[in-house]
mmCIF file of C-alpha atoms in Angstrom:
data_model
loop_
_atom_site.group_PDB
_atom_site.id
_atom_site.type_symbol
_atom_site.label_atom_id
_atom_site.label_comp_id
_atom_site.label_asym_id
_atom_site.label_seq_id
_atom_site.Cartn_x
_atom_site.Cartn_y
_atom_site.Cartn_z
ATOM 1 C CA UNK A 1 0.985 -12.223 3.014
ATOM 2 C CA UNK A 2 4.157 -14.042 2.049
ATOM 3 C CA UNK A 3 7.888 -13.762 2.724
ATOM 4 C CA UNK A 4 10.526 -15.325 0.476
ATOM 5 C CA UNK A 5 13.663 -16.575 2.231
ATOM 6 C CA UNK A 6 16.733 -17.350 0.110
ATOM 7 C CA UNK A 7 19.181 -19.857 1.573
ATOM 8 C CA UNK A 8 22.555 -18.845 0.145
ATOM 9 C CA UNK A 9 24.357 -21.939 1.403
ATOM 10 C CA UNK A 10 25.122 -24.950 -0.794
ATOM 11 C CA UNK A 11 24.310 -27.063 2.281
ATOM 12 C CA UNK A 12 20.545 -27.280 1.930
ATOM 13 C CA UNK A 13 19.884 -28.245 5.569
ATOM 14 C CA UNK A 14 22.907 -26.643 7.233
ATOM 15 C CA UNK A 15 23.189 -23.834 9.762
ATOM 16 C CA UNK A 16 22.018 -21.097 7.377
ATOM 17 C CA UNK A 17 18.880 -23.109 6.657
ATOM 18 C CA UNK A 18 18.300 -23.596 10.385
ATOM 19 C CA UNK A 19 18.638 -19.872 11.080
ATOM 20 C CA UNK A 20 16.218 -19.068 8.252
ATOM 21 C CA UNK A 21 13.840 -21.759 9.494
ATOM 22 C CA UNK A 22 13.720 -20.042 12.879
ATOM 23 C CA UNK A 23 12.713 -16.835 11.091
ATOM 24 C CA UNK A 24 10.167 -18.691 8.955
ATOM 25 C CA UNK A 25 8.539 -20.489 11.887
ATOM 26 C CA UNK A 26 8.094 -17.234 13.769
ATOM 27 C CA UNK A 27 6.648 -15.537 10.671
ATOM 28 C CA UNK A 28 4.231 -18.460 10.297
ATOM 29 C CA UNK A 29 3.141 -17.997 13.913
ATOM 30 C CA UNK A 30 2.428 -14.351 13.016
ATOM 31 C CA UNK A 31 0.119 -15.479 10.207
ATOM 32 C CA UNK A 32 2.564 -14.947 7.334
ATOM 33 C CA UNK A 33 3.253 -17.622 4.715
ATOM 34 C CA UNK A 34 6.910 -18.395 3.987
ATOM 35 C CA UNK A 35 8.939 -20.151 1.320
ATOM 36 C CA UNK A 36 12.626 -21.053 1.596
ATOM 37 C CA UNK A 37 14.517 -21.412 -1.688
ATOM 38 C CA UNK A 38 18.028 -22.908 -1.486
ATOM 39 C CA UNK A 39 20.669 -22.063 -4.082
ATOM 40 C CA UNK A 40 22.029 -25.612 -3.997
ATOM 41 C CA UNK A 41 25.387 -26.892 -5.210
ATOM 42 C CA UNK A 42 25.222 -26.133 -8.942
ATOM 43 C CA UNK A 43 27.305 -23.340 -10.461
ATOM 44 C CA UNK A 44 25.431 -20.021 -10.513
ATOM 45 C CA UNK A 45 25.674 -17.713 -13.502
ATOM 46 C CA UNK A 46 26.647 -14.141 -12.707
ATOM 47 C CA UNK A 47 25.468 -10.941 -14.377
ATOM 48 C CA UNK A 48 27.222 -10.076 -17.661
ATOM 49 C CA UNK A 49 25.803 -6.514 -17.905
ATOM 50 C CA UNK A 50 24.083 -7.249 -21.232
ATOM 51 C CA UNK A 51 21.110 -5.019 -20.393
ATOM 52 C CA UNK A 52 18.551 -7.620 -21.489
ATOM 53 C CA UNK A 53 16.667 -7.443 -18.194
ATOM 54 C CA UNK A 54 16.157 -3.708 -18.723
ATOM 55 C CA UNK A 55 14.438 -4.447 -22.036
ATOM 56 C CA UNK A 56 12.484 -7.589 -21.151
ATOM 57 C CA UNK A 57 12.160 -7.508 -17.349
ATOM 58 C CA UNK A 58 13.911 -10.862 -17.070
ATOM 59 C CA UNK A 59 17.505 -12.067 -17.064
ATOM 60 C CA UNK A 60 18.785 -13.438 -20.356
ATOM 61 C CA UNK A 61 19.910 -16.620 -18.532
ATOM 62 C CA UNK A 62 16.949 -18.888 -17.800
ATOM 63 C CA UNK A 63 18.453 -21.269 -15.247
ATOM 64 C CA UNK A 64 16.020 -23.007 -12.901
ATOM 65 C CA UNK A 65 17.211 -21.236 -9.740
ATOM 66 C CA UNK A 66 16.783 -17.738 -11.140
ATOM 67 C CA UNK A 67 13.448 -18.605 -12.784
ATOM 68 C CA UNK A 68 12.113 -20.037 -9.513
ATOM 69 C CA UNK A 69 12.886 -16.809 -7.654
ATOM 70 C CA UNK A 70 11.650 -14.655 -10.549
ATOM 71 C CA UNK A 71 8.274 -16.458 -10.583
ATOM 72 C CA UNK A 72 7.931 -16.299 -6.796
ATOM 73 C CA UNK A 73 8.569 -12.547 -6.741
ATOM 74 C CA UNK A 74 6.249 -11.955 -9.710
ATOM 75 C CA UNK A 75 3.497 -13.991 -8.052
ATOM 76 C CA UNK A 76 3.726 -11.548 -5.157
ATOM 77 C CA UNK A 77 5.763 -11.385 -1.988
ATOM 78 C CA UNK A 78 5.500 -8.975 0.924
ATOM 79 C CA UNK A 79 9.001 -9.383 2.331
ATOM 80 C CA UNK A 80 12.424 -10.868 1.609
ATOM 81 C CA UNK A 81 15.062 -12.488 3.829
ATOM 82 C CA UNK A 82 18.462 -13.470 2.441
ATOM 83 C CA UNK A 83 20.714 -15.817 4.388
ATOM 84 C CA UNK A 84 24.351 -16.674 3.755
ATOM 85 C CA UNK A 85 27.262 -18.452 5.359
ATOM 86 C CA UNK A 86 30.454 -16.414 5.703
ATOM 87 C CA UNK A 87 33.217 -17.285 3.220
ATOM 88 C CA UNK A 88 36.508 -15.396 3.635
ATOM 89 C CA UNK A 89 34.809 -12.506 5.419
ATOM 90 C CA UNK A 90 31.981 -12.162 2.891
ATOM 91 C CA UNK A 91 28.779 -13.809 1.667
ATOM 92 C CA UNK A 92 28.849 -16.879 -0.579
ATOM 93 C CA UNK A 93 29.973 -15.741 -4.060
ATOM 94 C CA UNK A 94 27.350 -17.878 -5.796
ATOM 95 C CA UNK A 95 24.656 -16.115 -3.800
ATOM 96 C CA UNK A 96 25.948 -12.671 -4.789
ATOM 97 C CA UNK A 97 26.093 -13.753 -8.448
ATOM 98 C CA UNK A 98 22.430 -14.701 -8.222
ATOM 99 C CA UNK A 99 21.418 -11.566 -6.306
ATOM 100 C CA UNK A 100 23.067 -9.273 -8.863
ATOM 101 C CA UNK A 101 20.759 -10.736 -11.508
ATOM 102 C CA UNK A 102 17.678 -10.802 -9.266
ATOM 103 C CA UNK A 103 17.978 -7.199 -8.158
ATOM 104 C CA UNK A 104 18.796 -5.876 -11.640
ATOM 105 C CA UNK A 105 15.769 -7.550 -13.187
ATOM 106 C CA UNK A 106 13.252 -7.386 -10.318
ATOM 107 C CA UNK A 107 14.086 -4.057 -8.703
ATOM 108 C CA UNK A 108 10.683 -2.545 -9.480
ATOM 109 C CA UNK A 109 8.911 -5.549 -7.953
ATOM 110 C CA UNK A 110 11.023 -5.460 -4.782
ATOM 111 C CA UNK A 111 10.659 -1.745 -4.139
ATOM 112 C CA UNK A 112 9.174 -0.963 -0.699
ATOM 113 C CA UNK A 113 9.192 -4.625 0.379
ATOM 114 C CA UNK A 114 10.664 -5.037 3.900
ATOM 115 C CA UNK A 115 13.924 -6.984 3.728
ATOM 116 C CA UNK A 116 16.579 -8.439 5.986
ATOM 117 C CA UNK A 117 19.800 -10.388 5.738
ATOM 118 C CA UNK A 118 20.963 -13.204 8.010
ATOM 119 C CA UNK A 119 24.574 -14.408 8.219
ATOM 120 C CA UNK A 120 26.074 -17.498 9.791
ATOM 121 C CA UNK A 121 29.727 -17.941 10.646
ATOM 122 C CA UNK A 122 32.111 -19.994 12.711
ATOM 123 C CA UNK A 123 34.082 -17.063 14.091
ATOM 124 C CA UNK A 124 34.608 -13.807 12.109
ATOM 125 C CA UNK A 125 33.409 -11.940 9.042
ATOM 126 C CA UNK A 126 29.759 -11.732 10.034
ATOM 127 C CA UNK A 127 29.565 -7.918 10.144
ATOM 128 C CA UNK A 128 31.194 -7.498 6.714
ATOM 129 C CA UNK A 129 28.878 -10.117 5.193
ATOM 130 C CA UNK A 130 25.837 -8.526 6.829
ATOM 131 C CA UNK A 131 26.828 -5.128 5.432
ATOM 132 C CA UNK A 132 27.389 -6.536 1.930
ATOM 133 C CA UNK A 133 23.957 -8.152 1.743
ATOM 134 C CA UNK A 134 22.154 -5.115 3.119
ATOM 135 C CA UNK A 135 23.508 -3.031 0.243
ATOM 136 C CA UNK A 136 21.113 -4.803 -2.113
ATOM 137 C CA UNK A 137 18.166 -3.486 -0.100
ATOM 138 C CA UNK A 138 19.337 0.051 0.504
ATOM 139 C CA UNK A 139 19.810 0.790 -3.197
ATOM 140 C CA UNK A 140 16.301 -0.472 -4.051
ATOM 141 C CA UNK A 141 14.085 1.569 -1.692
ATOM 142 C CA UNK A 142 13.506 -1.499 0.481
ATOM 143 C CA UNK A 143 12.924 -0.888 4.210
ATOM 144 C CA UNK A 144 15.550 -2.823 6.173
ATOM 145 C CA UNK A 145 14.121 -4.756 9.112
ATOM 146 C CA UNK A 146 16.137 -4.593 12.313
ATOM 147 C CA UNK A 147 16.325 -6.877 15.328
ATOM 148 C CA UNK A 148 17.697 -6.796 18.881
ATOM 149 C CA UNK A 149 21.226 -7.327 17.522
ATOM 150 C CA UNK A 150 22.806 -7.680 14.099
ATOM 151 C CA UNK A 151 21.285 -10.678 12.332
ATOM 152 C CA UNK A 152 24.123 -13.129 12.843
ATOM 153 C CA UNK A 153 24.263 -16.631 14.267
ATOM 154 C CA UNK A 154 27.335 -18.671 15.172
ATOM 155 C CA UNK A 155 28.006 -22.318 14.414
ATOM 156 C CA UNK A 156 30.294 -24.559 12.374
ATOM 157 C CA UNK A 157 28.883 -28.062 12.055
ATOM 158 C CA UNK A 158 25.185 -28.497 11.161
ATOM 159 C CA UNK A 159 22.982 -27.940 14.182
ATOM 160 C CA UNK A 160 25.412 -25.812 16.178
ATOM 161 C CA UNK A 161 23.465 -22.606 15.557
ATOM 162 C CA UNK A 162 20.731 -23.964 17.818
ATOM 163 C CA UNK A 163 23.236 -23.612 20.678
ATOM 164 C CA UNK A 164 23.602 -19.875 20.007
ATOM 165 C CA UNK A 165 20.641 -18.845 22.131
ATOM 166 C CA UNK A 166 21.084 -15.111 21.569
ATOM 167 C CA UNK A 167 21.502 -15.616 17.833
ATOM 168 C CA UNK A 168 18.327 -17.665 17.553
ATOM 169 C CA UNK A 169 16.422 -15.164 19.661
ATOM 170 C CA UNK A 170 17.670 -12.469 17.287
ATOM 171 C CA UNK A 171 16.137 -14.489 14.422
ATOM 172 C CA UNK A 172 12.762 -14.635 16.187
ATOM 173 C CA UNK A 173 12.827 -10.917 17.009
ATOM 174 C CA UNK A 174 13.709 -10.171 13.393
ATOM 175 C CA UNK A 175 10.710 -12.207 12.223
ATOM 176 C CA UNK A 176 8.305 -10.460 14.594
ATOM 177 C CA UNK A 177 9.608 -7.060 13.533
ATOM 178 C CA UNK A 178 9.211 -8.011 9.867
ATOM 179 C CA UNK A 179 5.655 -9.246 10.446
ATOM 180 C CA UNK A 180 4.815 -6.004 12.233
ATOM 181 C CA UNK A 181 6.312 -3.918 9.431
ATOM 182 C CA UNK A 182 4.534 -5.843 6.677
ATOM 183 C CA UNK A 183 1.188 -5.413 8.428
ATOM 184 C CA UNK A 184 1.744 -1.676 8.992
ATOM 185 C CA UNK A 185 3.063 -0.696 5.541
ATOM 186 C CA UNK A 186 -0.148 0.059 3.670
ATOM 187 C CA UNK A 187 1.285 2.907 1.634
ATOM 188 C CA UNK A 188 4.617 4.246 0.464
ATOM 189 C CA UNK A 189 6.025 7.648 -0.510
ATOM 190 C CA UNK A 190 6.075 9.008 -4.039
ATOM 191 C CA UNK A 191 9.589 8.937 -5.436
ATOM 192 C CA UNK A 192 11.306 11.650 -7.422
ATOM 193 C CA UNK A 193 12.433 10.939 -10.963
ATOM 194 C CA UNK A 194 15.949 9.468 -10.635
ATOM 195 C CA UNK A 195 18.847 11.806 -11.338
ATOM 196 C CA UNK A 196 22.092 10.240 -12.577
ATOM 197 C CA UNK A 197 25.396 11.897 -11.774
ATOM 198 C CA UNK A 198 28.476 10.650 -13.635
ATOM 199 C CA UNK A 199 31.792 11.722 -12.171
ATOM 200 C CA UNK A 200 33.824 11.217 -15.344
ATOM 201 C CA UNK A 201 32.724 13.099 -18.455
#
C-alpha cells in the first residue's frame, strides 16, 4: 500500500512539507509506504485544453514534474494527499496548474482512491484553499478523507507549524483515518454511464 503526497509549496522543506511529513510518518506507522513529491521553484505549465490526454492518456507536455507524478500514479497508489500554502486566499497557482493536467489525464487511475488536502497559512484563507483543492477529488469519484478538524495548519516561518499542536494532531488523525479507509476499501460501486448536460444549445 502506498500514498502519494504532493507538496505544492516552492519551499521544499517549509511548513507545507512539515505538515505533510507529519501525515507521512503516521501513515508509515500504520504500515503504509509514502512518497512526497515537491513541485519546486520552476515554472509549471498549465493545461491548454488540447485534448491530447484524452487520446493518449498522458499530457502533451512532458516536463519532469508531471512525468514523475504520472509514473508514480501509474505504478500504483492507494491514496493521495495534496498540500499547499495559502496565497491570496487560495492554493498556490503553480500547484493548481499541475493538478489540472494530472486530474485530466489520470482521472481513471485516481478513481476510488481515498484523498485529502492539507493547507498551511499564516492567518486567513485556509478554508477557501481547502475547498478549492477538495474539488479535484469530488469530481473524480475519490472518497475524501476527513479528520477531527479541517486539514489546516498555521505558521509563517519554517518550523512554526510544529507549534500548532491542534493542527499537527489533525494531520495525524487524518493519516490514521486514511490508513483505515485504504485498508477497508476492498471494492467499489459500479458507476452509471456518464450523462452530459449542456445548458447552452
